[in-house]
XYZ file of C-alpha atoms in Angstrom:
373
model
C -39.978 -12.572 52.068
C -38.426 -9.940 49.839
C -38.886 -6.587 51.644
C -40.214 -5.103 48.404
C -42.950 -7.758 48.305
C -43.964 -7.002 51.887
C -44.149 -3.311 51.073
C -46.219 -3.974 47.953
C -48.751 -6.029 49.938
C -49.460 -3.482 52.689
C -51.834 -1.198 50.707
C -54.152 -4.189 50.154
C -54.608 -4.972 53.848
C -56.282 -1.927 55.418
C -59.457 0.101 54.917
C -57.386 3.025 53.661
C -56.175 0.890 50.760
C -57.589 -1.516 48.170
C -59.193 -3.997 50.566
C -62.253 -5.275 48.698
C -63.018 -8.691 47.234
C -61.707 -8.688 43.627
C -64.808 -10.661 42.591
C -67.089 -7.830 43.776
C -66.827 -5.896 40.540
C -70.296 -4.377 40.973
C -68.672 -1.544 42.956
C -65.518 0.524 42.463
C -63.641 -0.988 45.437
C -63.902 -4.505 44.039
C -63.008 -3.210 40.592
C -59.779 -1.712 41.927
C -58.865 -5.035 43.530
C -59.642 -6.890 40.314
C -57.330 -4.574 38.373
C -54.527 -5.294 40.870
C -55.069 -9.057 40.494
C -55.065 -8.930 36.697
C -51.991 -6.694 36.585
C -50.196 -9.227 38.799
C -51.344 -12.093 36.580
C -49.973 -10.316 33.516
C -46.680 -9.629 35.281
C -46.236 -13.301 36.191
C -47.201 -14.451 32.691
C -44.706 -12.042 31.166
C -41.906 -13.495 33.297
C -42.671 -16.968 31.936
C -43.338 -15.753 28.371
C -46.794 -17.284 28.592
C -50.337 -16.165 27.830
C -51.903 -14.248 30.736
C -55.238 -16.065 30.473
C -53.495 -19.428 30.948
C -52.435 -18.704 34.558
C -54.778 -19.379 37.468
C -54.048 -18.626 41.112
C -53.925 -21.408 43.716
C -52.671 -21.749 47.283
C -49.309 -23.018 46.011
C -47.612 -25.833 44.122
C -49.191 -28.590 46.229
C -52.675 -27.514 45.178
C -51.486 -26.816 41.636
C -50.025 -30.322 41.386
C -53.265 -31.831 42.662
C -55.353 -29.832 40.207
C -53.048 -30.580 37.273
C -52.918 -34.342 37.834
C -56.489 -34.949 38.948
C -57.867 -32.349 36.561
C -56.262 -33.896 33.483
C -56.694 -37.527 34.555
C -60.407 -37.140 35.246
C -61.142 -34.935 32.240
C -59.436 -37.275 29.756
C -60.034 -40.666 31.361
C -61.999 -41.774 28.297
C -58.814 -41.416 26.228
C -56.652 -43.414 28.622
C -55.967 -44.067 32.281
C -52.179 -44.297 32.387
C -49.881 -41.699 34.003
C -46.087 -41.496 34.006
C -44.176 -39.752 36.767
C -40.895 -40.264 38.606
C -40.094 -41.918 41.912
C -38.383 -38.732 43.162
C -41.339 -36.361 42.864
C -42.662 -34.231 45.702
C -45.215 -35.972 47.901
C -47.983 -33.773 46.476
C -47.443 -35.545 43.144
C -46.754 -39.030 44.523
C -49.717 -39.007 46.910
C -51.999 -37.652 44.185
C -50.881 -40.510 41.937
C -51.657 -42.988 44.725
C -55.131 -41.473 44.976
C -55.634 -41.842 41.217
C -54.443 -45.448 41.356
C -57.211 -46.084 43.890
C -59.633 -44.608 41.336
C -58.620 -47.146 38.682
C -55.699 -45.369 36.989
C -52.326 -47.016 36.441
C -49.103 -45.128 37.185
C -45.527 -45.827 36.076
C -42.899 -44.461 38.465
C -39.667 -43.939 36.519
C -36.564 -44.251 38.678
C -33.585 -41.899 38.328
C -29.967 -42.821 37.826
C -27.561 -42.816 40.751
C -27.035 -39.099 40.083
C -30.713 -38.344 40.717
C -31.513 -37.468 37.100
C -34.389 -38.984 35.115
C -33.444 -40.368 31.693
C -35.559 -39.303 28.727
C -35.494 -42.807 27.227
C -37.022 -44.270 30.379
C -39.971 -41.902 30.026
C -40.419 -42.581 26.328
C -40.214 -46.351 26.869
C -42.977 -46.142 29.494
C -45.512 -44.520 27.138
C -48.440 -46.695 26.077
C -51.601 -46.096 24.064
C -53.331 -45.427 27.401
C -50.935 -42.673 28.546
C -52.583 -39.257 28.925
C -50.168 -37.445 31.256
C -46.463 -37.252 32.098
C -45.459 -35.353 35.261
C -41.773 -34.628 35.966
C -40.375 -32.025 38.370
C -37.893 -29.429 37.101
C -35.573 -29.417 40.128
C -35.582 -32.006 42.878
C -36.338 -30.455 46.244
C -33.959 -32.731 48.175
C -30.877 -32.985 45.941
C -31.177 -29.901 43.722
C -30.709 -32.096 40.625
C -32.008 -30.346 37.515
C -34.113 -32.594 35.298
C -33.880 -32.315 31.454
C -37.274 -30.632 31.186
C -36.652 -28.900 27.859
C -35.462 -32.155 26.284
C -38.439 -34.085 27.684
C -40.918 -31.420 26.571
C -39.605 -31.419 23.005
C -39.646 -35.228 22.836
C -43.259 -35.357 24.047
C -44.519 -32.484 21.899
C -45.678 -34.775 19.074
C -47.376 -37.226 21.446
C -51.079 -37.043 22.206
C -50.599 -36.491 25.919
C -50.077 -33.710 28.465
C -46.750 -32.785 30.050
C -46.864 -31.352 33.575
C -43.876 -29.828 35.365
C -43.634 -29.140 39.083
C -41.495 -25.987 38.983
C -41.754 -25.126 42.683
C -37.983 -25.338 43.154
C -36.959 -23.766 39.846
C -39.308 -20.805 39.301
C -37.398 -17.637 40.104
C -34.099 -19.548 40.180
C -33.814 -20.815 36.592
C -35.155 -19.245 33.377
C -38.369 -20.887 32.156
C -39.595 -19.851 28.708
C -43.031 -21.271 27.979
C -43.019 -19.770 24.483
C -40.197 -22.084 23.397
C -40.612 -25.053 25.754
C -43.854 -26.998 25.070
C -44.891 -27.586 28.681
C -48.659 -28.044 29.038
C -49.008 -27.489 32.781
C -46.643 -25.801 35.242
C -46.948 -25.511 39.046
C -45.274 -22.811 41.150
C -45.251 -21.522 44.739
C -44.549 -17.879 45.619
C -42.637 -18.582 48.829
C -39.929 -20.395 46.879
C -38.889 -17.079 45.292
C -39.301 -14.929 48.429
C -42.986 -14.185 48.078
C -45.751 -14.850 50.624
C -46.666 -18.369 51.710
C -50.058 -19.725 50.686
C -50.186 -18.461 47.101
C -49.086 -19.963 43.807
C -50.096 -20.569 40.217
C -50.992 -23.289 37.790
C -50.222 -22.608 34.148
C -52.488 -24.448 31.694
C -51.485 -24.016 28.045
C -54.502 -23.153 25.873
C -56.651 -23.242 28.992
C -59.934 -22.635 27.179
C -59.260 -25.565 24.846
C -57.653 -27.934 27.355
C -60.344 -28.227 29.995
C -59.549 -29.656 33.430
C -62.009 -31.179 35.864
C -62.084 -28.942 38.983
C -61.218 -30.525 42.317
C -62.924 -27.755 44.329
C -66.477 -26.528 43.930
C -68.457 -23.576 45.197
C -67.728 -20.517 43.103
C -66.860 -19.191 39.688
C -63.483 -17.636 40.462
C -60.584 -18.473 38.148
C -63.048 -19.600 35.484
C -64.491 -22.131 37.918
C -61.232 -24.080 38.134
C -60.249 -22.742 41.542
C -63.227 -21.279 43.444
C -62.664 -19.089 46.501
C -62.000 -15.449 47.281
C -58.717 -14.364 45.723
C -56.196 -12.940 48.250
C -55.277 -9.715 46.477
C -52.421 -8.883 48.859
C -50.771 -12.281 48.396
C -51.161 -12.163 44.625
C -49.568 -8.711 44.470
C -46.769 -9.919 46.760
C -46.209 -12.944 44.536
C -45.961 -10.856 41.365
C -43.586 -8.397 43.021
C -41.288 -11.100 44.376
C -41.282 -12.915 41.025
C -40.314 -9.742 39.173
C -37.403 -9.211 41.581
C -36.366 -12.867 41.253
C -36.255 -12.534 37.474
C -34.111 -9.416 37.742
C -31.688 -10.942 40.254
C -31.672 -14.505 38.910
C -27.988 -14.598 37.926
C -26.907 -12.680 41.013
C -28.819 -15.027 43.331
C -27.419 -18.088 41.544
C -23.835 -16.862 41.875
C -24.397 -15.907 45.527
C -25.657 -19.402 46.360
C -22.788 -20.968 44.429
C -20.247 -19.053 46.518
C -21.943 -20.016 49.781
C -22.271 -23.655 48.720
C -18.551 -23.784 48.021
C -17.887 -22.187 51.393
C -19.943 -24.909 53.104
C -18.185 -27.638 51.117
C -14.812 -26.178 52.092
C -15.820 -26.556 55.736
C -17.065 -30.115 55.261
C -13.830 -31.071 53.487
C -12.199 -31.009 56.918
C -14.038 -34.270 57.618
C -13.486 -37.793 56.358
C -16.471 -39.868 55.238
C -18.516 -37.092 53.607
C -20.505 -37.969 50.466
C -22.506 -35.547 48.327
C -25.765 -36.992 47.041
C -27.001 -36.105 43.560
C -25.434 -34.710 40.440
C -23.346 -31.666 41.382
C -22.384 -30.454 37.907
C -26.003 -29.835 36.919
C -27.811 -28.839 40.101
C -29.152 -25.743 41.793
C -26.535 -24.474 44.250
C -29.060 -23.549 46.937
C -29.538 -27.209 47.973
C -26.816 -29.433 49.422
C -27.595 -33.070 50.207
C -24.769 -34.718 52.096
C -24.219 -37.936 54.057
C -21.838 -38.429 56.974
C -20.355 -41.820 57.756
C -21.008 -43.076 61.301
C -23.505 -40.303 62.064
C -27.275 -40.649 61.799
C -29.163 -37.680 60.394
C -31.675 -37.828 63.254
C -28.944 -37.394 65.880
C -27.344 -34.553 63.941
C -30.607 -32.708 63.289
C -31.798 -32.984 66.898
C -28.469 -31.955 68.404
C -28.234 -28.865 66.171
C -31.897 -27.876 65.956
C -31.445 -24.776 68.155
C -28.447 -23.582 66.141
C -28.850 -24.690 62.505
C -31.991 -25.328 60.450
C -31.262 -28.555 58.559
C -33.486 -31.474 57.603
C -33.379 -35.053 56.389
C -35.645 -34.410 53.406
C -38.606 -32.338 52.303
C -40.142 -29.748 54.647
C -43.565 -31.156 53.758
C -43.384 -34.330 55.845
C -44.872 -32.783 59.005
C -41.495 -32.441 60.695
C -40.829 -36.168 60.618
C -37.216 -37.336 60.535
C -37.337 -40.243 58.133
C -35.334 -41.822 55.360
C -35.613 -39.947 52.090
C -37.720 -41.572 49.353
C -35.643 -39.575 46.857
C -32.338 -41.081 47.951
C -33.920 -44.534 48.115
C -35.036 -44.144 44.499
C -31.386 -43.378 43.666
C -30.492 -46.792 45.215
C -28.863 -45.151 48.235
C -29.292 -47.346 51.300
C -27.706 -48.159 54.623
C -25.503 -45.691 56.487
C -25.398 -43.263 53.588
C -29.201 -43.077 53.482
C -29.687 -42.683 57.224
C -26.809 -40.238 57.533
C -28.088 -37.801 54.871
C -29.108 -34.222 55.583
C -30.397 -31.401 53.388
C -28.902 -27.904 53.712
C -30.648 -24.928 52.107
C -29.042 -21.634 51.095
C -30.876 -18.524 49.928
C -30.629 -14.917 48.827
C -30.517 -13.661 52.394
C -28.040 -16.223 53.750
C -24.748 -14.498 54.579
C -21.142 -15.650 54.297
C -20.799 -15.325 58.070
C -23.847 -17.524 58.665
C -22.656 -20.226 56.287
C -19.202 -20.259 57.884
C -20.728 -20.525 61.362
C -23.029 -23.319 60.188
C -20.137 -25.176 58.564
C -18.059 -24.927 61.727
C -20.923 -26.179 63.906
C -21.650 -29.089 61.563
C -18.031 -30.194 61.498
C -17.673 -29.993 65.279
C -20.946 -31.824 65.912
C -20.129 -34.627 63.455
C -16.777 -35.071 65.208
C -18.467 -35.115 68.623
C -21.087 -37.674 67.583
C -18.448 -39.931 66.035
C -16.354 -39.807 69.187
C -19.447 -40.512 71.266
C -20.212 -43.571 69.150
C -16.771 -44.972 69.940
C -17.164 -44.696 73.722
């Protein structure tokens, strides 16, 4: 977490601070907490150039994605039961779509090109009279490929359907202007921009007009769309970290670019190294790379006490398995099973990335030699 976010959260955690339930507005303590929550909501909305009342707090992008897809699908099922998404979405979108298919909805899964980018024409060609929702992520969490969200949003703006964007990987890393980009629903997670885990937002354009069916019940918080006691400290931490991310967006981007190039310089010492995904139009904080003659499982296990790398998303319960994203890009065989994902962030140092690059190169060499014996 950003140290400033941690510091901002502390006054909301003890009995000497603003500790009350923000829904308990009958007394002054709850009123103070409510003010903190609403100030944070306004701060987040301002960063996205959106209307404050259109943002509701959730536990993160996974819940936001569930609420967006189920909420729209169920609320507008009388107008159509067809959804369009991509085959490279996060599991919280793909598994939600599978659930909706079991409820009688049909889903079209658009496949990307070999560069990991979804083509606008493929989305437009998939639209039918039954289509009510299109859901496309902004940045892929395994390859870093940036999807043409602005182009898609503009092309869909005259259609009678909703456009949802999973912005978990892009919020705080790329500028998102909801005043000029006609996105209807947007999901974000605070921990992706150095805020606390377990808090996020769902943006719903014209929320009072565009009603969603709630997926949770039991309270009136967040206008009944997301019942449950609001965690004031996490919300304040989220707003603080997002403000910092907006201020340091270019600096963070350039920092990650430098470290990515440093890692690539190390890997260039090896033969049989292939980068997966479009590099010219990708976030620099994610590197997806395959090594010939080396399985990702062997590499991850042998380095797990020295380098934190993975074979795909961190949301697959620690499983080492072939990436559904790379498979959708028609990557198979040795390249698929030899792929790893490397993440770089604001607090990663040049020394750390050089050490990691050295260890990766040496371990790949060792495993290749071992395979020959």
